PDB file of C-alpha atoms in Angstrom:
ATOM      1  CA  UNK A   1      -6.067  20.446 -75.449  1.00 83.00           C
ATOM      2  CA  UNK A   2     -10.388  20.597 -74.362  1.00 87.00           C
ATOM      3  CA  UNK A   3     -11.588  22.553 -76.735  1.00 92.00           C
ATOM      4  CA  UNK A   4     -15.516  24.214 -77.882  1.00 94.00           C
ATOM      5  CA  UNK A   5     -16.347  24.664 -81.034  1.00 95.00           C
ATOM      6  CA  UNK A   6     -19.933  26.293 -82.064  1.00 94.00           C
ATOM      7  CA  UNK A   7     -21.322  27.526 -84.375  1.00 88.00           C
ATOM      8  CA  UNK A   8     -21.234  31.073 -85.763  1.00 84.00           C
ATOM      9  CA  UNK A   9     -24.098  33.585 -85.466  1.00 85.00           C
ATOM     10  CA  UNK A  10     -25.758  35.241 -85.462  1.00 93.00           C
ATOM     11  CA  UNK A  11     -28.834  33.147 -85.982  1.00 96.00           C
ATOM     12  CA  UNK A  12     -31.713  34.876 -87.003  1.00 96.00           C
ATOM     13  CA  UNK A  13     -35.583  33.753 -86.369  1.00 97.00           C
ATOM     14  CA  UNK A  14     -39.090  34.347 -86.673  1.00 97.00           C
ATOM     15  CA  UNK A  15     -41.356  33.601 -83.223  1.00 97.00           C
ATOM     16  CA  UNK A  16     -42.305  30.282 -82.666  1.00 96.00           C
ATOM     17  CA  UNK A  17     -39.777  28.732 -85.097  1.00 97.00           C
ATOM     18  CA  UNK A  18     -37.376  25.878 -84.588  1.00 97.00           C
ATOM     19  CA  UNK A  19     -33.550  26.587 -83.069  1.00 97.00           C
ATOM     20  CA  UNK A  20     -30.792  24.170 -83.048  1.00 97.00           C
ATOM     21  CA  UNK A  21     -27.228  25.563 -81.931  1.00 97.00           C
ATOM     22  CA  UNK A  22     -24.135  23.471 -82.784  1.00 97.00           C
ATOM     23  CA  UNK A  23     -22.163  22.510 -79.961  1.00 97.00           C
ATOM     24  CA  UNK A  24     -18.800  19.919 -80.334  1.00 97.00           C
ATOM     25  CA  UNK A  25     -16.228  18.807 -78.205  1.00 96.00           C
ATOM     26  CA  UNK A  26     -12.512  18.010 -78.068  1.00 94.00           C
ATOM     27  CA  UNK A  27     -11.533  16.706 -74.278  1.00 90.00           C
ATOM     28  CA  UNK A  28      -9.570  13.995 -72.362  1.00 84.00           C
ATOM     29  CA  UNK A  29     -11.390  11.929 -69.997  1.00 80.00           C
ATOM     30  CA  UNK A  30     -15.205  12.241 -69.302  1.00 83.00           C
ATOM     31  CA  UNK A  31     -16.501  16.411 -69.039  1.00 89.00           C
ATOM     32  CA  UNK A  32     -19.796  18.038 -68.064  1.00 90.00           C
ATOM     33  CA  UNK A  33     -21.148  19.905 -70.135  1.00 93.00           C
ATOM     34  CA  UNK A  34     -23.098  23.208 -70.212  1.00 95.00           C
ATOM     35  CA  UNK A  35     -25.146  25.724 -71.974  1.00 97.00           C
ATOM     36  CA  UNK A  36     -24.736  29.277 -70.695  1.00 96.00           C
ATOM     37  CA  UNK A  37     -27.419  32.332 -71.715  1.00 96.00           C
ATOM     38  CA  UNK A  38     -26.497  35.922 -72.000  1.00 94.00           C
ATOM     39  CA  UNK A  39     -28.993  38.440 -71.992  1.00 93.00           C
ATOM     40  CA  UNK A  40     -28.495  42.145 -73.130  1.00 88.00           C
ATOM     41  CA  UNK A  41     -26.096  43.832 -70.736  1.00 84.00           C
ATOM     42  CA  UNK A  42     -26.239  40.883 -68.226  1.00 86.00           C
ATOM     43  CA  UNK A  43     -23.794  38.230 -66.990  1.00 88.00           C
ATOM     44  CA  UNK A  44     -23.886  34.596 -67.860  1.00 92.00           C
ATOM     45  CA  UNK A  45     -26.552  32.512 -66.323  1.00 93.00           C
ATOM     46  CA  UNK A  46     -26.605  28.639 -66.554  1.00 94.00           C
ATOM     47  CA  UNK A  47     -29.332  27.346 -69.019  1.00 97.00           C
ATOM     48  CA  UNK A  48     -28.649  23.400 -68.486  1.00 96.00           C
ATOM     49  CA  UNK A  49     -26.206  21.290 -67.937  1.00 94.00           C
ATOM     50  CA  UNK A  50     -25.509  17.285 -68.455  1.00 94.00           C
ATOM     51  CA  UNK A  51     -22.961  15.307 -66.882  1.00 89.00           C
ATOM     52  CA  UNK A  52     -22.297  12.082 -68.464  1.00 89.00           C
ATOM     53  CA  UNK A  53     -23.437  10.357 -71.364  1.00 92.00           C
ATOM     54  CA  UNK A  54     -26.971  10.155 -72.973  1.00 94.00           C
ATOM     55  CA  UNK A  55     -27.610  12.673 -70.253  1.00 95.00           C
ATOM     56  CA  UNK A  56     -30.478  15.301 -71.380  1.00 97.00           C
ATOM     57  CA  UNK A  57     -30.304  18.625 -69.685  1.00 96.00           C
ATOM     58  CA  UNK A  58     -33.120  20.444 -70.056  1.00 97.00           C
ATOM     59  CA  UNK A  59     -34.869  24.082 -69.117  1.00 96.00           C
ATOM     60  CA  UNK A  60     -37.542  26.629 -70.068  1.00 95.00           C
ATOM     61  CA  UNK A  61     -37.754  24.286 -72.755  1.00 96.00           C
ATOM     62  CA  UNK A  62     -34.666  24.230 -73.924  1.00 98.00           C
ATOM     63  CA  UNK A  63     -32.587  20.968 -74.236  1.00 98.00           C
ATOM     64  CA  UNK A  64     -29.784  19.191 -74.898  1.00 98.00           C
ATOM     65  CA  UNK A  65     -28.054  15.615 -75.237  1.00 97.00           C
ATOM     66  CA  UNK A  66     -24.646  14.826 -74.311  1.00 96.00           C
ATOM     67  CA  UNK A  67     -23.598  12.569 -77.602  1.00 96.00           C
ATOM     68  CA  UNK A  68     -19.864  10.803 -76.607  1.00 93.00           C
ATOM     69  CA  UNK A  69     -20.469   8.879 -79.833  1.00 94.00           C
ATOM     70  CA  UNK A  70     -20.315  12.046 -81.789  1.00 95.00           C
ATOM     71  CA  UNK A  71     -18.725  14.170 -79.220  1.00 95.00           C
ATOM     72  CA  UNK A  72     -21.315  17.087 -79.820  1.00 97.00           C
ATOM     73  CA  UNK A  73     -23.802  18.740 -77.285  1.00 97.00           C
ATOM     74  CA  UNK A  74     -26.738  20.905 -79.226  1.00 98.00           C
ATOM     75  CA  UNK A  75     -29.132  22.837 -78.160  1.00 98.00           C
ATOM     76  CA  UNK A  76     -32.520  22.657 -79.056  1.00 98.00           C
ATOM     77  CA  UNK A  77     -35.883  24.124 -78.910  1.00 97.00           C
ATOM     78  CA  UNK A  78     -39.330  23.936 -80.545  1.00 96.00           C
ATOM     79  CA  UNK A  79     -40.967  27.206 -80.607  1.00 96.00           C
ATOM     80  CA  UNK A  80     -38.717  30.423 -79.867  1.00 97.00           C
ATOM     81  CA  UNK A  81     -39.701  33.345 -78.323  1.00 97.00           C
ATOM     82  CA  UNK A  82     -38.436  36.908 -78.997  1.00 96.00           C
ATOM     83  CA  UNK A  83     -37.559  36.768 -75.391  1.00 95.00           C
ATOM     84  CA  UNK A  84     -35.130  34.179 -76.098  1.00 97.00           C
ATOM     85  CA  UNK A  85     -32.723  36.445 -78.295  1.00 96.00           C
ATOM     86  CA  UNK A  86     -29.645  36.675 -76.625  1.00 96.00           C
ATOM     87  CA  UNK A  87     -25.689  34.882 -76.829  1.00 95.00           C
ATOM     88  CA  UNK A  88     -25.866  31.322 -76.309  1.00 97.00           C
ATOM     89  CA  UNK A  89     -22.295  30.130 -74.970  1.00 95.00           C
ATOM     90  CA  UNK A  90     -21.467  26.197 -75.044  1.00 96.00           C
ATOM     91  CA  UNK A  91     -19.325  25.406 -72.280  1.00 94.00           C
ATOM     92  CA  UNK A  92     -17.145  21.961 -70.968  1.00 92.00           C
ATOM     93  CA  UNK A  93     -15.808  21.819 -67.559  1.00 88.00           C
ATOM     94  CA  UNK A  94     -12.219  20.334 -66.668  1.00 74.00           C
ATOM     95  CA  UNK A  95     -11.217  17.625 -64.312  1.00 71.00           C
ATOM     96  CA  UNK A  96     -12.355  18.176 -60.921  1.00 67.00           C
ATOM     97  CA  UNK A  97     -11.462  22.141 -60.328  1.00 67.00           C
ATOM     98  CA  UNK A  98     -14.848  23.565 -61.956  1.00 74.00           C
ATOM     99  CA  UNK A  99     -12.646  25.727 -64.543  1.00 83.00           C
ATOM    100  CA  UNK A 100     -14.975  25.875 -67.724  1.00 89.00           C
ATOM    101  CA  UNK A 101     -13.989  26.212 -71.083  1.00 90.00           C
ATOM    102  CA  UNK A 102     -16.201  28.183 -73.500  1.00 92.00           C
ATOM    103  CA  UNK A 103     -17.274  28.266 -77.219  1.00 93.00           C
ATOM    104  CA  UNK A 104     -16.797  31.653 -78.857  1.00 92.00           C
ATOM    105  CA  UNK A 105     -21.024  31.743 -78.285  1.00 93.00           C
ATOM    106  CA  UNK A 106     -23.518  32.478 -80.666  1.00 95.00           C
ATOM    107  CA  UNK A 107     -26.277  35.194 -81.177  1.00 95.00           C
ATOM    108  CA  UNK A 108     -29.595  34.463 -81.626  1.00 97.00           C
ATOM    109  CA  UNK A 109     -32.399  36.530 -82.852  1.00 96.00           C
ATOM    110  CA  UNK A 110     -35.960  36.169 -82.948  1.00 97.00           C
ATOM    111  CA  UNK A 111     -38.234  38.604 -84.480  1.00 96.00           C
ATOM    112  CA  UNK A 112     -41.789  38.925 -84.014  1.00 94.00           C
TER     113      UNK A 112
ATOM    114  CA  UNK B   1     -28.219  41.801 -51.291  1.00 58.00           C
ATOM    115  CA  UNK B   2     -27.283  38.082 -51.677  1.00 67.00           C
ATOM    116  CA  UNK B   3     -25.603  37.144 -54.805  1.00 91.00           C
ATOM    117  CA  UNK B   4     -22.512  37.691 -56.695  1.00 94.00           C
ATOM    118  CA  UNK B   5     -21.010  41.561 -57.088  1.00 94.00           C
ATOM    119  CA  UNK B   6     -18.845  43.609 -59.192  1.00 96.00           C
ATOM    120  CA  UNK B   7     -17.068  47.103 -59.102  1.00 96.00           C
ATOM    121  CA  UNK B   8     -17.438  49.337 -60.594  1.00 96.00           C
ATOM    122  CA  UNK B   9     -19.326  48.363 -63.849  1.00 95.00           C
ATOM    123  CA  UNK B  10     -18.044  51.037 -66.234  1.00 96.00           C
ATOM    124  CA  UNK B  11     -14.582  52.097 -66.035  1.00 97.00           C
ATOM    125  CA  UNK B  12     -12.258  54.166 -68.610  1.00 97.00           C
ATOM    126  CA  UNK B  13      -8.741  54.620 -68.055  1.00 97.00           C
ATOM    127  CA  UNK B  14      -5.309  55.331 -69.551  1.00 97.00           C
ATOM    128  CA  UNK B  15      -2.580  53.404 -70.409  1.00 97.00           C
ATOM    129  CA  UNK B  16       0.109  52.604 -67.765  1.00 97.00           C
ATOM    130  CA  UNK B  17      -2.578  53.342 -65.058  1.00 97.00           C
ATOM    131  CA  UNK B  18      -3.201  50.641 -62.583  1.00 97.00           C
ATOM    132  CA  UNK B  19      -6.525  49.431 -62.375  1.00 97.00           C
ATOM    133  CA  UNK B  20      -8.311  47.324 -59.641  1.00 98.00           C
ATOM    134  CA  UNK B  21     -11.587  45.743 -60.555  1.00 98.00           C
ATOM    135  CA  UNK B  22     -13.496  44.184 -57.628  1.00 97.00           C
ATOM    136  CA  UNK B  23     -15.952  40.818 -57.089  1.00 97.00           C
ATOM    137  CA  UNK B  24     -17.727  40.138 -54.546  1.00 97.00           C
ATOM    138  CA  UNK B  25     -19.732  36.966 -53.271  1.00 96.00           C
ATOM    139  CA  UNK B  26     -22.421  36.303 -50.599  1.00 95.00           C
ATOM    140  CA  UNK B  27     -22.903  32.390 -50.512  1.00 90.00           C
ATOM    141  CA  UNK B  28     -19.421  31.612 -49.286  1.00 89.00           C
ATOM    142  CA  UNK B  29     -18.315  29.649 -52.787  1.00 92.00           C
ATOM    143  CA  UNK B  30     -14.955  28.248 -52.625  1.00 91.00           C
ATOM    144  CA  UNK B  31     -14.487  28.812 -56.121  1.00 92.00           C
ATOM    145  CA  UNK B  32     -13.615  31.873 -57.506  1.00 94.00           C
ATOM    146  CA  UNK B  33     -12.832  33.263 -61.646  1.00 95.00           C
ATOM    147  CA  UNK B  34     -12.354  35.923 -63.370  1.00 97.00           C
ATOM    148  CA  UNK B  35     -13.038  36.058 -67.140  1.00 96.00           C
ATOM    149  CA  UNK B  36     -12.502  37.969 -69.897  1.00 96.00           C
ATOM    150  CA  UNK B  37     -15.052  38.366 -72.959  1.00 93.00           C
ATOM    151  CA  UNK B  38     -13.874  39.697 -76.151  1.00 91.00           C
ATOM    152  CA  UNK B  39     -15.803  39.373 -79.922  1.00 83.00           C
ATOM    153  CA  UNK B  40     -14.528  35.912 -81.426  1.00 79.00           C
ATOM    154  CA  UNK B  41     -12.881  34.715 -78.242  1.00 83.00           C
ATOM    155  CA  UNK B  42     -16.066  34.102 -76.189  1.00 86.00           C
ATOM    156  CA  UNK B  43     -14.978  33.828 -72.400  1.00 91.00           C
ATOM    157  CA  UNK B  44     -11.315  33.267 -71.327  1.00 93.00           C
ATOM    158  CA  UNK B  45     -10.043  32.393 -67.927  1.00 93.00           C
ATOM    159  CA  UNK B  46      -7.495  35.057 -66.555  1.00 96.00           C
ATOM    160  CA  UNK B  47      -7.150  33.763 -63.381  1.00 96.00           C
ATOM    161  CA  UNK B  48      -9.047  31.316 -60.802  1.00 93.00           C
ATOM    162  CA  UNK B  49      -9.236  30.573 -56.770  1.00 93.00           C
ATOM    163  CA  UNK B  50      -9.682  27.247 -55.323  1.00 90.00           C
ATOM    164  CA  UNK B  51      -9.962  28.956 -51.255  1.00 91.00           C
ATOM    165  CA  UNK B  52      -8.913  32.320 -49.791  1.00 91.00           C
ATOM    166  CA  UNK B  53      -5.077  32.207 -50.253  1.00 91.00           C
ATOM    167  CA  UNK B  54      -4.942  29.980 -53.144  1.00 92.00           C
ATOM    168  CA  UNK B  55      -5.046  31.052 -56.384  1.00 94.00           C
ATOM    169  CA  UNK B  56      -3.636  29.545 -60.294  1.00 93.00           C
ATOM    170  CA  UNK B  57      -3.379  30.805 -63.536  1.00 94.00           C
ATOM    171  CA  UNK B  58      -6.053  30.820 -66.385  1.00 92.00           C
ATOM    172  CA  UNK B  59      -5.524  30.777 -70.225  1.00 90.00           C
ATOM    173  CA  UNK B  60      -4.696  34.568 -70.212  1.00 95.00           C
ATOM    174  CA  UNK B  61      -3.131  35.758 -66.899  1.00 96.00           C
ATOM    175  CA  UNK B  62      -0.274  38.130 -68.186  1.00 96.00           C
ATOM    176  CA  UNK B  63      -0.103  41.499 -67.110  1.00 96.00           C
ATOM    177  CA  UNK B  64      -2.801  40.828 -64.635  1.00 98.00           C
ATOM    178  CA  UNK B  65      -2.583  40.141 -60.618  1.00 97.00           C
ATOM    179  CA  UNK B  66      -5.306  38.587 -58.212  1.00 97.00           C
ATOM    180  CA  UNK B  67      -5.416  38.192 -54.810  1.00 95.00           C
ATOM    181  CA  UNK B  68      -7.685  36.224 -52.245  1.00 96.00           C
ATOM    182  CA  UNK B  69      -7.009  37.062 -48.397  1.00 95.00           C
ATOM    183  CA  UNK B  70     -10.911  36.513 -47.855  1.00 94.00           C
ATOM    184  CA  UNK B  71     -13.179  33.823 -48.774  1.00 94.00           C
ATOM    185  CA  UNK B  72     -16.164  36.273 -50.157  1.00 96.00           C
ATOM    186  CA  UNK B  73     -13.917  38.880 -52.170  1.00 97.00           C
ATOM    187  CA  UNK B  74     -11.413  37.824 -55.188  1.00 98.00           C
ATOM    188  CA  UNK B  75      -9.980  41.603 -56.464  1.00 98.00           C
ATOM    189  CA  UNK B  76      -8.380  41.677 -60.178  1.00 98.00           C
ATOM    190  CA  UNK B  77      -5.836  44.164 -60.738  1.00 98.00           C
ATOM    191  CA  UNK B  78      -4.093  45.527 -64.066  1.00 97.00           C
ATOM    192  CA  UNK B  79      -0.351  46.128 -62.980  1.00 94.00           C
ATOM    193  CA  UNK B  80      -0.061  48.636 -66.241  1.00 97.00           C
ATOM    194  CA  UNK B  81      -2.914  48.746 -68.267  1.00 97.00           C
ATOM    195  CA  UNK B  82      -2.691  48.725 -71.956  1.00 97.00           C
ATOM    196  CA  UNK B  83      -4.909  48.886 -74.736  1.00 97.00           C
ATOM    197  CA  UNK B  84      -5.347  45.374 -75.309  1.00 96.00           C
ATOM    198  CA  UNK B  85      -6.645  44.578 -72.247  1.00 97.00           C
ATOM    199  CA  UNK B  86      -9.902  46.983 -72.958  1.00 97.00           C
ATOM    200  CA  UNK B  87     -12.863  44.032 -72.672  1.00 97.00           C
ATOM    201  CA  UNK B  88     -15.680  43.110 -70.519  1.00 95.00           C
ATOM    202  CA  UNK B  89     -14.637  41.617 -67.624  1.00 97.00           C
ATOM    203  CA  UNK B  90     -16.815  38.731 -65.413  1.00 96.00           C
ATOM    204  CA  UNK B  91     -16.191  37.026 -62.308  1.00 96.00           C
ATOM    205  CA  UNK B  92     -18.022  33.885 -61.474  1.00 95.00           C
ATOM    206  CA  UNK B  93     -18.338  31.332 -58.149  1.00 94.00           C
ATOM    207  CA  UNK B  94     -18.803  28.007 -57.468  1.00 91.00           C
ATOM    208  CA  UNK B  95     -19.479  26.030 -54.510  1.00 85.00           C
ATOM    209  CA  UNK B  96     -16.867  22.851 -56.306  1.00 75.00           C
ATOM    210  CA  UNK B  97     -19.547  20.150 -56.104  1.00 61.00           C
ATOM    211  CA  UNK B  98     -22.324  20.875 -58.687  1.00 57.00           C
ATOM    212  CA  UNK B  99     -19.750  22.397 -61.307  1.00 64.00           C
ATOM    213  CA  UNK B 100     -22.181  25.621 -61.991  1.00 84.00           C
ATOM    214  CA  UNK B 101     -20.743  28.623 -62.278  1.00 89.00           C
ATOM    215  CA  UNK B 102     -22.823  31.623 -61.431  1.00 91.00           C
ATOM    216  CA  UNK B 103     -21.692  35.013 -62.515  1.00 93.00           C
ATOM    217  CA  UNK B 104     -21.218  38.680 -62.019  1.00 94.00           C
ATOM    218  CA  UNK B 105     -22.716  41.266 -64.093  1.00 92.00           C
ATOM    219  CA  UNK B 106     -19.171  42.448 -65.276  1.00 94.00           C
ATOM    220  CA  UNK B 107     -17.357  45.351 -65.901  1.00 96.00           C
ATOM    221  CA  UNK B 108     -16.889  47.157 -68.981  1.00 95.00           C
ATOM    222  CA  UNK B 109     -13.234  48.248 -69.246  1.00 97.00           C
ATOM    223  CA  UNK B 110     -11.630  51.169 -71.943  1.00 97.00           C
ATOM    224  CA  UNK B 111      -8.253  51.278 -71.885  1.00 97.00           C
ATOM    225  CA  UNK B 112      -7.689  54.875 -73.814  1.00 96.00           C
TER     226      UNK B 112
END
């Protein structure tokens, strides 16, 4: 069945260093796919999203490709802020009835 | 307030004891979810609503009952609780054309 896989945290760190978070995919036909943010004691909030191939979602500088070829979705950014520590969930959505199917997430920490 | 709702937040209870947990949405979404997050399982759907009256089962739906008489509210109740249903529970809307998900701020359930 569609299935996440990422990878397992927590990441740790220092401001203004380089993040990449492992994201792959197992599905049938052609999903979106997502990058959810968690914050401390909060709900989920959409970071980006991409919907078909080659597609780069992007936000607060934060981005990500949607690779078919190699079935993955990472996120990336250049310079992380401690304000960006929090669970980062990878997320596909399913046919046409919006269900999503999560990763297990992963926590990242930045220190000052 | 606009947005998307949830009652009450904190909630401890005993096993046996049913439980209703409540969501609440203000922009009229025709999609409705309810989650579950536990440590190594990420987010997994209990139970989902396409429109009021119209409802389907998630990954995890036993021992859990939902209901949707109303577009804005989509209640989640625990027949009996028991122990293994103690998590953090989210519900989520959609409007079922951009695919994002917004969520609730969840409720933190101990099943004693």
């Amino acid at each position: 069945g569609d299935s996440v896989t990422q990878m397992e945290g927590p990441v740790t760190l220092s401001e203004e260093a380089f993040l990449t978070i492992n994201c792959t995919y197992t599905a049938t036909g052609y999903p979106s796919l997502f990058w959810y943010v968690q914050y401390p004691g909060e709900g989920l909030q959409l970071l980006l999203k991409a919907t078909k191939a080659d597609d780069k979602g992007s936000n607060k500088g934060f981005e990500a490709t949607y690779r078919k070829e190699t079935t993955s979705f990472h996120l990336e950014k250049g310079s992380v802020q401690v304000s960006d520590s929090a669970v980062y969930f990878c997320a596909l959505s399913v046919g046409n009835t919006d269900k999503l199917i999560f990763g297990t997430g992963t926590r990242l920490q930045v220190f000052p | 307030d606009a947005g998307i709702t949830q009652s009450p937040r904190y909630k401890i209870t005993e096993t046996g004891r049913q439980v209703t947990l409540m969501c609440h949405q203000t922009w009229s979404h025709s999609y409705m979810f309810w989650y579950r997050q536990d440590l190594g399982h990420g987010l997994r759907l209990i139970y989902y609503s396409a429109a009021a009256d119209i409802t389907d089962k998630g990954e995890v739906p036993d021992g859990y009952v939902v209901s949707r008489s109303k577009t804005e509210n989509f209640p989640l109740t625990l027949e009996s609780a028991t122990r293994s249903q103690t998590s953090v529970y989210f519900c989520a809307s959609s409007d079922g054309r951009g695919m994002t998900q917004y969520f609730g701020p969840g409720t933190r359930l101990l099943v004693l």
